[in-house]
Each structure stands twice: as C-alpha cells, then as structure tokens.
Amino acid sequence: VFEFIKEDKIILTKTVDYVQSKISYPTNVSWKRLGNDIYVEWLPPEEAQKGMSYKVIIWNQPDTESLLISDIFDWDARTALMENVPLLDGGNYSLNVAIFFSSGYAHSEYKILTW
C-alpha cells in the first residue's frame, strides 16, 4: 500500500498486488584454469526453474588492470566454460555466479582468484 501525503494529510492511497520471489543463490562455486579458458562449477538453488538464467561475472581487483567480463548460461546449468578469457597472468580478479529471474537476481559469494 502506498500513501501519498501532502501537508500531513493522506491525499491518495494506491494498492499494488505483488508477490515477492524468494530465490536462493548459487552455492559451492569453484573454478579452475584450463589454458586460456576458465571452468566454473556451482550448485543451483532449489528454486531454479525454466525461464531463469545464470550469469558468470568476473572483474578486476583494484591492483589489476580494469576488466569486466560475463556470460549467460541456461537455467539448468551447473557448469560454465568461458573460452579465451582476457585475464592477465598474475592478475587478481573477483568471480561470482548470479541467477536471474523475473523479479530480480541472487548472486553467490565472491571468489577471489589469481590468474
């Protein structure tokens, strides 16, 4: 319920029908380097269903040259292979896996990695 107030008086009330989605986030995220590729694994939340998708996101830590890469994967994926990622040898990065759904997203814990 939204109440619009002007000069301490309610001048309009609006009700919005809304059901909040309660989606858990991916867990047990792990990664490994395969040459110039990165392989990522995770456990999906129980609520994952058709119409949702995952996004693997990698970005630089402050001591490493600026970079942000991501890729989208199907709702029923548990693994991802990102090929020829432009990460710098010895660079420090953060990685997470997010699940996206109609009313938002939920992301995993951040994994710090050195390439």
GROMACS .gro file of N, CA and C in nm, residues 1 4 18 24 29-30 34 45 53 55-57 59-60 64 81 91 96 101 104 107 111 115:
model
   69
    1VAL      N    1   0.085  -0.117   0.000
    1VAL     CA    2   0.000   0.000   0.000
    1VAL      C    3   0.090   0.123   0.000
    4PHE      N    4   0.014   0.864  -0.041
    4PHE     CA    5   0.072   0.990  -0.084
    4PHE      C    6   0.024   1.097   0.013
   18TYR      N    7   0.149  -0.763  -0.533
   18TYR     CA    8   0.287  -0.805  -0.557
   18TYR      C    9   0.320  -0.925  -0.471
   24SER      N   10   1.695  -1.855  -0.363
   24SER     CA   11   1.827  -1.865  -0.301
   24SER      C   12   1.933  -1.837  -0.407
   29VAL      N   13   3.054  -2.247  -0.528
   29VAL     CA   14   3.116  -2.201  -0.652
   29VAL      C   15   3.265  -2.233  -0.648
   30SER      N   16   3.314  -2.292  -0.756
   30SER     CA   17   3.457  -2.320  -0.769
   30SER      C   18   3.497  -2.293  -0.914
   34LEU      N   19   4.193  -2.361  -1.740
   34LEU     CA   20   4.223  -2.461  -1.842
   34LEU      C   21   4.287  -2.386  -1.959
   45PRO      N   22   2.035  -2.313  -0.681
   45PRO     CA   23   1.935  -2.309  -0.574
   45PRO      C   24   1.820  -2.402  -0.609
   53SER      N   25   1.801  -1.772  -1.568
   53SER     CA   26   1.933  -1.792  -1.630
   53SER      C   27   2.041  -1.757  -1.529
   55LYS      N   28   2.443  -1.602  -1.478
   55LYS     CA   29   2.546  -1.520  -1.537
   55LYS      C   30   2.672  -1.536  -1.452
   56VAL      N   31   2.781  -1.576  -1.517
   56VAL     CA   32   2.911  -1.581  -1.452
   56VAL      C   33   2.976  -1.445  -1.478
   57ILE      N   34   3.019  -1.380  -1.371
   57ILE     CA   35   3.074  -1.244  -1.380
   57ILE      C   36   3.214  -1.243  -1.320
   59TRP      N   37   3.549  -0.969  -1.264
   59TRP     CA   38   3.601  -0.833  -1.275
   59TRP      C   39   3.730  -0.821  -1.195
   60ASN      N   40   3.805  -0.718  -1.229
   60ASN     CA   41   3.936  -0.698  -1.169
   60ASN      C   42   3.929  -0.653  -1.024
   64THR      N   43   4.472  -0.469  -1.026
   64THR     CA   44   4.481  -0.527  -1.159
   64THR      C   45   4.409  -0.437  -1.259
   81LEU      N   46   3.188  -2.291  -1.916
   81LEU     CA   47   3.321  -2.280  -1.973
   81LEU      C   48   3.326  -2.148  -2.048
   91GLY      N   49   4.719  -1.160  -1.261
   91GLY     CA   50   4.616  -1.062  -1.225
   91GLY      C   51   4.521  -1.117  -1.120
   96ASN      N   52   3.176  -1.423  -0.944
   96ASN     CA   53   3.056  -1.477  -0.880
   96ASN      C   54   2.962  -1.531  -0.986
  101PHE      N   55   1.602  -1.394  -1.246
  101PHE     CA   56   1.463  -1.436  -1.257
  101PHE      C   57   1.378  -1.313  -1.280
  104GLY      N   58   1.420  -1.017  -1.029
  104GLY     CA   59   1.549  -0.979  -0.973
  104GLY      C   60   1.657  -1.083  -0.996
  107HIS      N   61   2.301  -1.344  -0.617
  107HIS     CA   62   2.437  -1.381  -0.655
  107HIS      C   63   2.508  -1.459  -0.545
  111LYS      N   64   3.429  -1.500  -0.517
  111LYS     CA   65   3.552  -1.580  -0.513
  111LYS      C   66   3.664  -1.493  -0.567
  115TRP      N   67   4.499  -1.520  -1.157
  115TRP     CA   68   4.512  -1.589  -1.283
  115TRP      C   69   4.657  -1.622  -1.309
   0.00000   0.00000   0.00000
